[in-house]
One Martini backbone bead per residue (centre of mass of N, CA, C, O) as a GRO file, in nm:
protein
  360
    1UNK     BB    1  -1.188   0.725   2.138
    2UNK     BB    2  -1.062   0.751   1.830
    3UNK     BB    3  -0.921   0.931   1.641
    4UNK     BB    4  -0.971   1.060   1.357
    5UNK     BB    5  -0.948   1.039   1.058
    6UNK     BB    6  -0.771   1.151   0.794
    7UNK     BB    7  -0.682   1.388   0.529
    8UNK     BB    8  -0.497   1.508   0.275
    9UNK     BB    9  -0.510   1.801   0.351
   10UNK     BB   10  -0.391   1.773   0.628
   11UNK     BB   11  -0.122   1.649   0.540
   12UNK     BB   12   0.008   1.848   0.396
   13UNK     BB   13   0.000   2.065   0.624
   14UNK     BB   14   0.161   1.853   0.845
   15UNK     BB   15   0.464   1.765   0.639
   16UNK     BB   16   0.644   2.029   0.600
   17UNK     BB   17   0.884   2.109   0.821
   18UNK     BB   18   1.115   1.884   0.866
   19UNK     BB   19   1.494   1.881   0.820
   20UNK     BB   20   1.712   1.689   0.807
   21UNK     BB   21   2.005   1.634   0.784
   22UNK     BB   22   2.273   1.598   0.565
   23UNK     BB   23   2.488   1.383   0.459
   24UNK     BB   24   2.776   1.316   0.317
   25UNK     BB   25   2.685   1.187  -0.022
   26UNK     BB   26   2.358   1.172  -0.066
   27UNK     BB   27   2.253   1.304  -0.321
   28UNK     BB   28   2.355   1.072  -0.522
   29UNK     BB   29   2.349   0.784  -0.344
   30UNK     BB   30   2.654   0.658  -0.307
   31UNK     BB   31   2.652   0.666   0.030
   32UNK     BB   32   2.405   0.514   0.160
   33UNK     BB   33   2.506   0.221   0.092
   34UNK     BB   34   2.752  -0.073   0.126
   35UNK     BB   35   2.612  -0.321   0.136
   36UNK     BB   36   2.441  -0.556   0.037
   37UNK     BB   37   2.217  -0.685  -0.130
   38UNK     BB   38   1.898  -0.656  -0.143
   39UNK     BB   39   1.625  -0.789  -0.033
   40UNK     BB   40   1.367  -0.988  -0.159
   41UNK     BB   41   1.044  -1.178  -0.216
   42UNK     BB   42   1.116  -1.408  -0.364
   43UNK     BB   43   0.950  -1.704  -0.331
   44UNK     BB   44   0.794  -1.618  -0.052
   45UNK     BB   45   1.074  -1.483   0.079
   46UNK     BB   46   1.214  -1.279   0.338
   47UNK     BB   47   1.510  -1.129   0.365
   48UNK     BB   48   1.823  -1.042   0.535
   49UNK     BB   49   2.089  -0.880   0.544
   50UNK     BB   50   2.372  -0.926   0.724
   51UNK     BB   51   2.477  -0.635   0.662
   52UNK     BB   52   2.516  -0.322   0.735
   53UNK     BB   53   2.566  -0.021   0.675
   54UNK     BB   54   2.745   0.245   0.656
   55UNK     BB   55   2.690   0.467   0.544
   56UNK     BB   56   2.347   0.602   0.668
   57UNK     BB   57   2.316   0.467   0.958
   58UNK     BB   58   2.168   0.704   1.090
   59UNK     BB   59   1.872   0.595   1.050
   60UNK     BB   60   1.925   0.366   1.279
   61UNK     BB   61   2.114   0.492   1.531
   62UNK     BB   62   2.093   0.839   1.552
   63UNK     BB   63   2.286   0.980   1.433
   64UNK     BB   64   2.312   1.296   1.324
   65UNK     BB   65   2.047   1.415   1.496
   66UNK     BB   66   1.872   1.168   1.561
   67UNK     BB   67   1.647   0.988   1.671
   68UNK     BB   68   1.672   0.752   1.896
   69UNK     BB   69   1.578   0.436   1.940
   70UNK     BB   70   1.511   0.465   2.231
   71UNK     BB   71   1.317   0.693   2.196
   72UNK     BB   72   1.120   0.580   1.997
   73UNK     BB   73   1.026   0.337   2.181
   74UNK     BB   74   0.882   0.514   2.401
   75UNK     BB   75   0.685   0.618   2.215
   76UNK     BB   76   0.553   0.333   2.125
   77UNK     BB   77   0.496   0.259   2.424
   78UNK     BB   78   0.292   0.489   2.468
   79UNK     BB   79   0.194   0.499   2.160
   80UNK     BB   80   0.071   0.424   1.877
   81UNK     BB   81   0.109   0.432   1.581
   82UNK     BB   82  -0.078   0.610   1.319
   83UNK     BB   83  -0.045   0.379   1.094
   84UNK     BB   84  -0.240   0.245   0.826
   85UNK     BB   85  -0.238  -0.008   0.604
   86UNK     BB   86  -0.335  -0.056   0.273
   87UNK     BB   87  -0.256  -0.357   0.150
   88UNK     BB   88  -0.216  -0.418  -0.220
   89UNK     BB   89  -0.255  -0.536  -0.486
   90UNK     BB   90  -0.344  -0.434  -0.766
   91UNK     BB   91  -0.685  -0.473  -0.800
   92UNK     BB   92  -0.831  -0.538  -0.484
   93UNK     BB   93  -0.997  -0.300  -0.346
   94UNK     BB   94  -0.868  -0.027  -0.220
   95UNK     BB   95  -1.072   0.193  -0.337
   96UNK     BB   96  -1.323   0.089  -0.210
   97UNK     BB   97  -1.224   0.101   0.097
   98UNK     BB   98  -1.184   0.413   0.098
   99UNK     BB   99  -1.492   0.474   0.018
  100UNK     BB  100  -1.560   0.354   0.317
  101UNK     BB  101  -1.410   0.538   0.470
  102UNK     BB  102  -1.527   0.817   0.374
  103UNK     BB  103  -1.816   0.767   0.459
  104UNK     BB  104  -1.767   0.717   0.760
  105UNK     BB  105  -1.666   0.983   0.834
  106UNK     BB  106  -1.892   1.173   0.729
  107UNK     BB  107  -2.182   1.023   0.710
  108UNK     BB  108  -2.225   1.039   0.378
  109UNK     BB  109  -2.284   1.075   0.078
  110UNK     BB  110  -2.105   1.053  -0.189
  111UNK     BB  111  -2.008   1.318  -0.423
  112UNK     BB  112  -1.698   1.247  -0.464
  113UNK     BB  113  -1.348   1.163  -0.576
  114UNK     BB  114  -1.132   1.357  -0.484
  115UNK     BB  115  -1.128   1.283  -0.136
  116UNK     BB  116  -0.994   1.013  -0.038
  117UNK     BB  117  -0.904   0.828   0.180
  118UNK     BB  118  -0.628   0.690   0.209
  119UNK     BB  119  -0.368   0.809   0.084
  120UNK     BB  120  -0.055   0.794  -0.113
  121UNK     BB  121   0.162   0.949   0.094
  122UNK     BB  122   0.424   0.744   0.076
  123UNK     BB  123   0.460   0.820  -0.258
  124UNK     BB  124   0.503   1.110  -0.245
  125UNK     BB  125   0.763   1.302  -0.361
  126UNK     BB  126   0.731   1.575  -0.224
  127UNK     BB  127   0.712   1.481   0.081
  128UNK     BB  128   0.973   1.333   0.085
  129UNK     BB  129   1.170   1.570  -0.003
  130UNK     BB  130   1.063   1.768   0.248
  131UNK     BB  131   1.172   1.569   0.479
  132UNK     BB  132   1.478   1.511   0.388
  133UNK     BB  133   1.602   1.742   0.179
  134UNK     BB  134   1.596   1.578  -0.085
  135UNK     BB  135   1.619   1.497  -0.424
  136UNK     BB  136   1.496   1.207  -0.558
  137UNK     BB  137   1.575   1.264  -0.851
  138UNK     BB  138   1.913   1.204  -0.745
  139UNK     BB  139   1.822   0.908  -0.677
  140UNK     BB  140   1.832   0.597  -0.611
  141UNK     BB  141   1.659   0.344  -0.533
  142UNK     BB  142   1.795   0.251  -0.291
  143UNK     BB  143   1.828   0.533  -0.141
  144UNK     BB  144   1.525   0.556  -0.108
  145UNK     BB  145   1.498   0.316   0.077
  146UNK     BB  146   1.684   0.404   0.310
  147UNK     BB  147   1.488   0.666   0.372
  148UNK     BB  148   1.191   0.567   0.416
  149UNK     BB  149   1.175   0.496   0.726
  150UNK     BB  150   1.207   0.782   0.815
  151UNK     BB  151   0.972   0.908   0.694
  152UNK     BB  152   0.758   0.733   0.811
  153UNK     BB  153   0.811   0.824   1.098
  154UNK     BB  154   0.775   1.135   1.041
  155UNK     BB  155   0.457   1.096   0.977
  156UNK     BB  156   0.351   0.955   1.224
  157UNK     BB  157   0.445   1.176   1.435
  158UNK     BB  158   0.260   1.397   1.267
  159UNK     BB  159   0.016   1.208   1.361
  160UNK     BB  160  -0.310   1.112   1.431
  161UNK     BB  161  -0.470   0.861   1.521
  162UNK     BB  162  -0.587   0.685   1.284
  163UNK     BB  163  -0.395   0.634   0.959
  164UNK     BB  164  -0.489   0.571   0.641
  165UNK     BB  165  -0.297   0.393   0.374
  166UNK     BB  166  -0.187   0.361   0.099
  167UNK     BB  167  -0.075   0.039  -0.076
  168UNK     BB  168   0.156  -0.162  -0.324
  169UNK     BB  169   0.362  -0.260  -0.215
  170UNK     BB  170   0.570  -0.463  -0.066
  171UNK     BB  171   0.761  -0.645   0.137
  172UNK     BB  172   1.084  -0.524   0.281
  173UNK     BB  173   1.445  -0.482   0.252
  174UNK     BB  174   1.697  -0.301   0.272
  175UNK     BB  175   2.040  -0.249   0.252
  176UNK     BB  176   2.062  -0.203   0.547
  177UNK     BB  177   1.817  -0.406   0.685
  178UNK     BB  178   1.561  -0.269   0.684
  179UNK     BB  179   1.240  -0.198   0.712
  180UNK     BB  180   1.053  -0.023   0.537
  181UNK     BB  181   0.787  -0.149   0.716
  182UNK     BB  182   0.772  -0.051   1.045
  183UNK     BB  183   0.670  -0.057   1.384
  184UNK     BB  184   0.722   0.246   1.451
  185UNK     BB  185   0.516   0.353   1.200
  186UNK     BB  186   0.304   0.098   1.238
  187UNK     BB  187   0.012  -0.035   1.361
  188UNK     BB  188  -0.099  -0.156   1.090
  189UNK     BB  189  -0.207  -0.420   0.836
  190UNK     BB  190  -0.426  -0.442   0.571
  191UNK     BB  191  -0.471  -0.732   0.370
  192UNK     BB  192  -0.583  -0.720   0.032
  193UNK     BB  193  -0.725  -1.007  -0.139
  194UNK     BB  194  -0.749  -1.152  -0.473
  195UNK     BB  195  -0.833  -1.322  -0.715
  196UNK     BB  196  -0.608  -1.353  -0.979
  197UNK     BB  197  -0.827  -1.372  -1.227
  198UNK     BB  198  -0.936  -1.108  -1.157
  199UNK     BB  199  -0.706  -0.908  -1.147
  200UNK     BB  200  -0.626  -0.970  -1.457
  201UNK     BB  201  -0.889  -0.820  -1.579
  202UNK     BB  202  -0.840  -0.544  -1.441
  203UNK     BB  203  -0.572  -0.483  -1.502
  204UNK     BB  204  -0.589  -0.458  -1.798
  205UNK     BB  205  -0.792  -0.238  -1.793
  206UNK     BB  206  -0.631  -0.025  -1.647
  207UNK     BB  207  -0.359  -0.055  -1.867
  208UNK     BB  208  -0.457  -0.112  -2.137
  209UNK     BB  209  -0.413  -0.435  -2.186
  210UNK     BB  210  -0.381  -0.724  -2.222
  211UNK     BB  211  -0.417  -1.010  -2.036
  212UNK     BB  212  -0.155  -1.155  -2.098
  213UNK     BB  213   0.020  -0.906  -2.001
  214UNK     BB  214  -0.090  -0.917  -1.714
  215UNK     BB  215   0.009  -1.222  -1.650
  216UNK     BB  216   0.276  -1.146  -1.672
  217UNK     BB  217   0.323  -0.919  -1.465
  218UNK     BB  218   0.214  -1.111  -1.214
  219UNK     BB  219   0.502  -1.296  -1.270
  220UNK     BB  220   0.681  -1.042  -1.177
  221UNK     BB  221   0.942  -0.979  -0.941
  222UNK     BB  222   1.017  -0.697  -1.093
  223UNK     BB  223   0.765  -0.525  -1.054
  224UNK     BB  224   0.700  -0.170  -1.109
  225UNK     BB  225   0.598   0.141  -1.020
  226UNK     BB  226   0.665   0.445  -1.132
  227UNK     BB  227   0.911   0.380  -1.324
  228UNK     BB  228   1.134   0.568  -1.524
  229UNK     BB  229   1.424   0.623  -1.692
  230UNK     BB  230   1.308   0.899  -1.869
  231UNK     BB  231   1.159   0.978  -1.588
  232UNK     BB  232   0.959   1.171  -1.348
  233UNK     BB  233   0.762   1.089  -1.116
  234UNK     BB  234   0.517   1.203  -0.861
  235UNK     BB  235   0.615   0.933  -0.767
  236UNK     BB  236   0.756   0.676  -0.624
  237UNK     BB  237   0.882   0.380  -0.639
  238UNK     BB  238   0.716   0.056  -0.660
  239UNK     BB  239   0.738  -0.246  -0.525
  240UNK     BB  240   0.560  -0.531  -0.630
  241UNK     BB  241   0.561  -0.774  -0.802
  242UNK     BB  242   0.431  -1.056  -0.765
  243UNK     BB  243   0.128  -1.197  -0.652
  244UNK     BB  244   0.292  -1.403  -0.469
  245UNK     BB  245   0.486  -1.231  -0.350
  246UNK     BB  246   0.331  -1.027  -0.234
  247UNK     BB  247   0.169  -1.176  -0.058
  248UNK     BB  248   0.394  -1.331   0.102
  249UNK     BB  249   0.523  -1.068   0.228
  250UNK     BB  250   0.271  -1.008   0.424
  251UNK     BB  251   0.228  -1.277   0.554
  252UNK     BB  252   0.536  -1.335   0.659
  253UNK     BB  253   0.568  -1.096   0.833
  254UNK     BB  254   0.684  -0.957   1.167
  255UNK     BB  255   0.649  -0.657   1.212
  256UNK     BB  256   0.339  -0.620   1.150
  257UNK     BB  257   0.038  -0.616   1.233
  258UNK     BB  258  -0.221  -0.838   1.090
  259UNK     BB  259  -0.500  -0.802   0.832
  260UNK     BB  260  -0.690  -1.049   0.655
  261UNK     BB  261  -0.858  -0.989   0.339
  262UNK     BB  262  -1.094  -1.080   0.145
  263UNK     BB  263  -1.270  -0.966  -0.116
  264UNK     BB  264  -1.496  -1.175  -0.135
  265UNK     BB  265  -1.572  -1.127   0.177
  266UNK     BB  266  -1.663  -0.829   0.150
  267UNK     BB  267  -1.887  -0.872  -0.037
  268UNK     BB  268  -2.068  -1.058   0.119
  269UNK     BB  269  -1.965  -0.898   0.411
  270UNK     BB  270  -1.922  -0.559   0.463
  271UNK     BB  271  -2.001  -0.487   0.739
  272UNK     BB  272  -1.823  -0.689   0.924
  273UNK     BB  273  -1.542  -0.630   0.775
  274UNK     BB  274  -1.528  -0.346   0.811
  275UNK     BB  275  -1.539  -0.343   1.089
  276UNK     BB  276  -1.283  -0.511   1.161
  277UNK     BB  277  -1.096  -0.308   1.038
  278UNK     BB  278  -1.163  -0.058   1.255
  279UNK     BB  279  -1.092  -0.228   1.506
  280UNK     BB  280  -0.821  -0.287   1.447
  281UNK     BB  281  -0.719   0.035   1.430
  282UNK     BB  282  -0.919   0.157   1.691
  283UNK     BB  283  -1.194   0.205   1.601
  284UNK     BB  284  -1.518   0.295   1.618
  285UNK     BB  285  -1.781   0.060   1.513
  286UNK     BB  286  -2.036   0.202   1.428
  287UNK     BB  287  -2.299   0.040   1.284
  288UNK     BB  288  -2.488   0.251   1.172
  289UNK     BB  289  -2.226   0.398   1.028
  290UNK     BB  290  -2.129   0.138   0.866
  291UNK     BB  291  -2.422   0.104   0.706
  292UNK     BB  292  -2.405   0.388   0.568
  293UNK     BB  293  -2.136   0.336   0.411
  294UNK     BB  294  -2.219   0.097   0.240
  295UNK     BB  295  -2.446   0.246   0.106
  296UNK     BB  296  -2.269   0.468  -0.028
  297UNK     BB  297  -2.029   0.240  -0.159
  298UNK     BB  298  -2.171   0.155  -0.395
  299UNK     BB  299  -2.123   0.063  -0.722
  300UNK     BB  300  -2.351   0.212  -0.838
  301UNK     BB  301  -2.275   0.503  -0.713
  302UNK     BB  302  -2.003   0.514  -0.799
  303UNK     BB  303  -2.044   0.517  -1.108
  304UNK     BB  304  -2.214   0.769  -1.106
  305UNK     BB  305  -2.003   0.965  -1.014
  306UNK     BB  306  -1.802   0.904  -1.235
  307UNK     BB  307  -1.993   0.995  -1.464
  308UNK     BB  308  -2.023   1.284  -1.362
  309UNK     BB  309  -1.707   1.361  -1.223
  310UNK     BB  310  -1.523   1.149  -1.217
  311UNK     BB  311  -1.154   1.023  -1.182
  312UNK     BB  312  -0.824   1.102  -1.118
  313UNK     BB  313  -0.703   0.785  -1.109
  314UNK     BB  314  -0.748   0.740  -1.380
  315UNK     BB  315  -0.567   0.619  -1.678
  316UNK     BB  316  -0.807   0.526  -1.852
  317UNK     BB  317  -1.049   0.460  -2.032
  318UNK     BB  318  -1.340   0.438  -1.869
  319UNK     BB  319  -1.425   0.272  -1.605
  320UNK     BB  320  -1.327   0.208  -1.274
  321UNK     BB  321  -1.607   0.101  -1.207
  322UNK     BB  322  -1.721  -0.174  -1.280
  323UNK     BB  323  -1.864  -0.470  -1.133
  324UNK     BB  324  -1.776  -0.583  -0.843
  325UNK     BB  325  -1.721  -0.887  -0.900
  326UNK     BB  326  -1.607  -1.218  -0.796
  327UNK     BB  327  -1.685  -1.410  -1.113
  328UNK     BB  328  -1.646  -1.266  -1.415
  329UNK     BB  329  -1.390  -1.410  -1.524
  330UNK     BB  330  -1.535  -1.673  -1.625
  331UNK     BB  331  -1.623  -1.491  -1.902
  332UNK     BB  332  -1.297  -1.368  -1.962
  333UNK     BB  333  -1.150  -1.627  -1.971
  334UNK     BB  334  -0.953  -1.856  -2.071
  335UNK     BB  335  -0.829  -2.172  -2.016
  336UNK     BB  336  -0.538  -2.089  -2.074
  337UNK     BB  337  -0.530  -1.846  -1.877
  338UNK     BB  338  -0.607  -2.008  -1.618
  339UNK     BB  339  -0.359  -2.199  -1.649
  340UNK     BB  340  -0.147  -1.978  -1.589
  341UNK     BB  341  -0.223  -1.880  -1.316
  342UNK     BB  342  -0.211  -2.149  -1.161
  343UNK     BB  343   0.093  -2.195  -1.241
  344UNK     BB  344   0.199  -1.939  -1.085
  345UNK     BB  345  -0.040  -1.944  -0.819
  346UNK     BB  346  -0.128  -2.199  -0.664
  347UNK     BB  347   0.016  -2.195  -0.386
  348UNK     BB  348  -0.124  -1.911  -0.307
  349UNK     BB  349  -0.418  -1.979  -0.353
  350UNK     BB  350  -0.437  -2.203  -0.127
  351UNK     BB  351  -0.387  -2.006   0.119
  352UNK     BB  352  -0.681  -1.854   0.039
  353UNK     BB  353  -0.893  -2.061  -0.106
  354UNK     BB  354  -0.829  -2.080  -0.392
  355UNK     BB  355  -0.965  -2.169  -0.698
  356UNK     BB  356  -1.026  -2.239  -1.009
  357UNK     BB  357  -1.296  -2.195  -0.917
  358UNK     BB  358  -1.506  -2.022  -0.826
  359UNK     BB  359  -1.623  -1.813  -0.567
  360UNK     BB  360  -1.867  -1.875  -0.308
   0.00000   0.00000   0.00000
């Protein structure tokens, strides 16, 4: 049987030790990589820069005291990496998935929402700083991206898997030509997608903005989370991109084994699809235990817990767990708004079997 899932409290205790040596010039980010501009996944394709970095290449080759690529490969071949990504565009069901995982682990009804499984630990600035020995507040975005693969490997090597990790980043390559989310750190990725019309309504509620503004953000290839030019957030910036670009980046990447799941299908048959996620990760999907977890994570139960005890991940007023239905957007979007979303994302919608009409 696979080892049990880990909680964020254990992660915080086990991630603090090692501080790798810091090469000259890294602290200000100016010498991290001198290669060409890093590739993003605009337009649904992910490109790799043709030339690797100069200084800073120690992260790739094992120079300057780091573990060599050959030694890392021996470790990968002897045991799978511990981390399993729960990757999704924001407001696509990631938090509900974490509630299911938490209920599965404990075997009991959820009593509060303060310690959900699959934390977003790869985005926590303090943990990134502790592992690299560098203050990320002094680094530019490209420098952080160059260090992230090494950080991810360190986290994976420190944990006993499978460990689920929440993620909203798109898949992309950094300026050194490395996949930020690479096979030697991640056992697999569960890519959860949701109809973009439903995402638009939920995203607007989450951001406390108009639906039209949410639709604009969903079409922005340069969209980021937690990046503020005038302040430092407690998490490192996350490159989100557009709904279509984000979806294509995970669908088209060939680095990490992938399981794609539509939110609507998870709603329709939660037990079957949740069990498939556990099995994909190498976890024993005991059916009775799965059934209890599904019952514990019903939306009605989650709304009651939130009303009684709150939810610290909520960023605006109102309930985080709203309707939890697949097709409520039909009553909340205008025809013009639906047309905009289909115009922006029609090609990617077709890849997932999404149509203009409600999902059956």
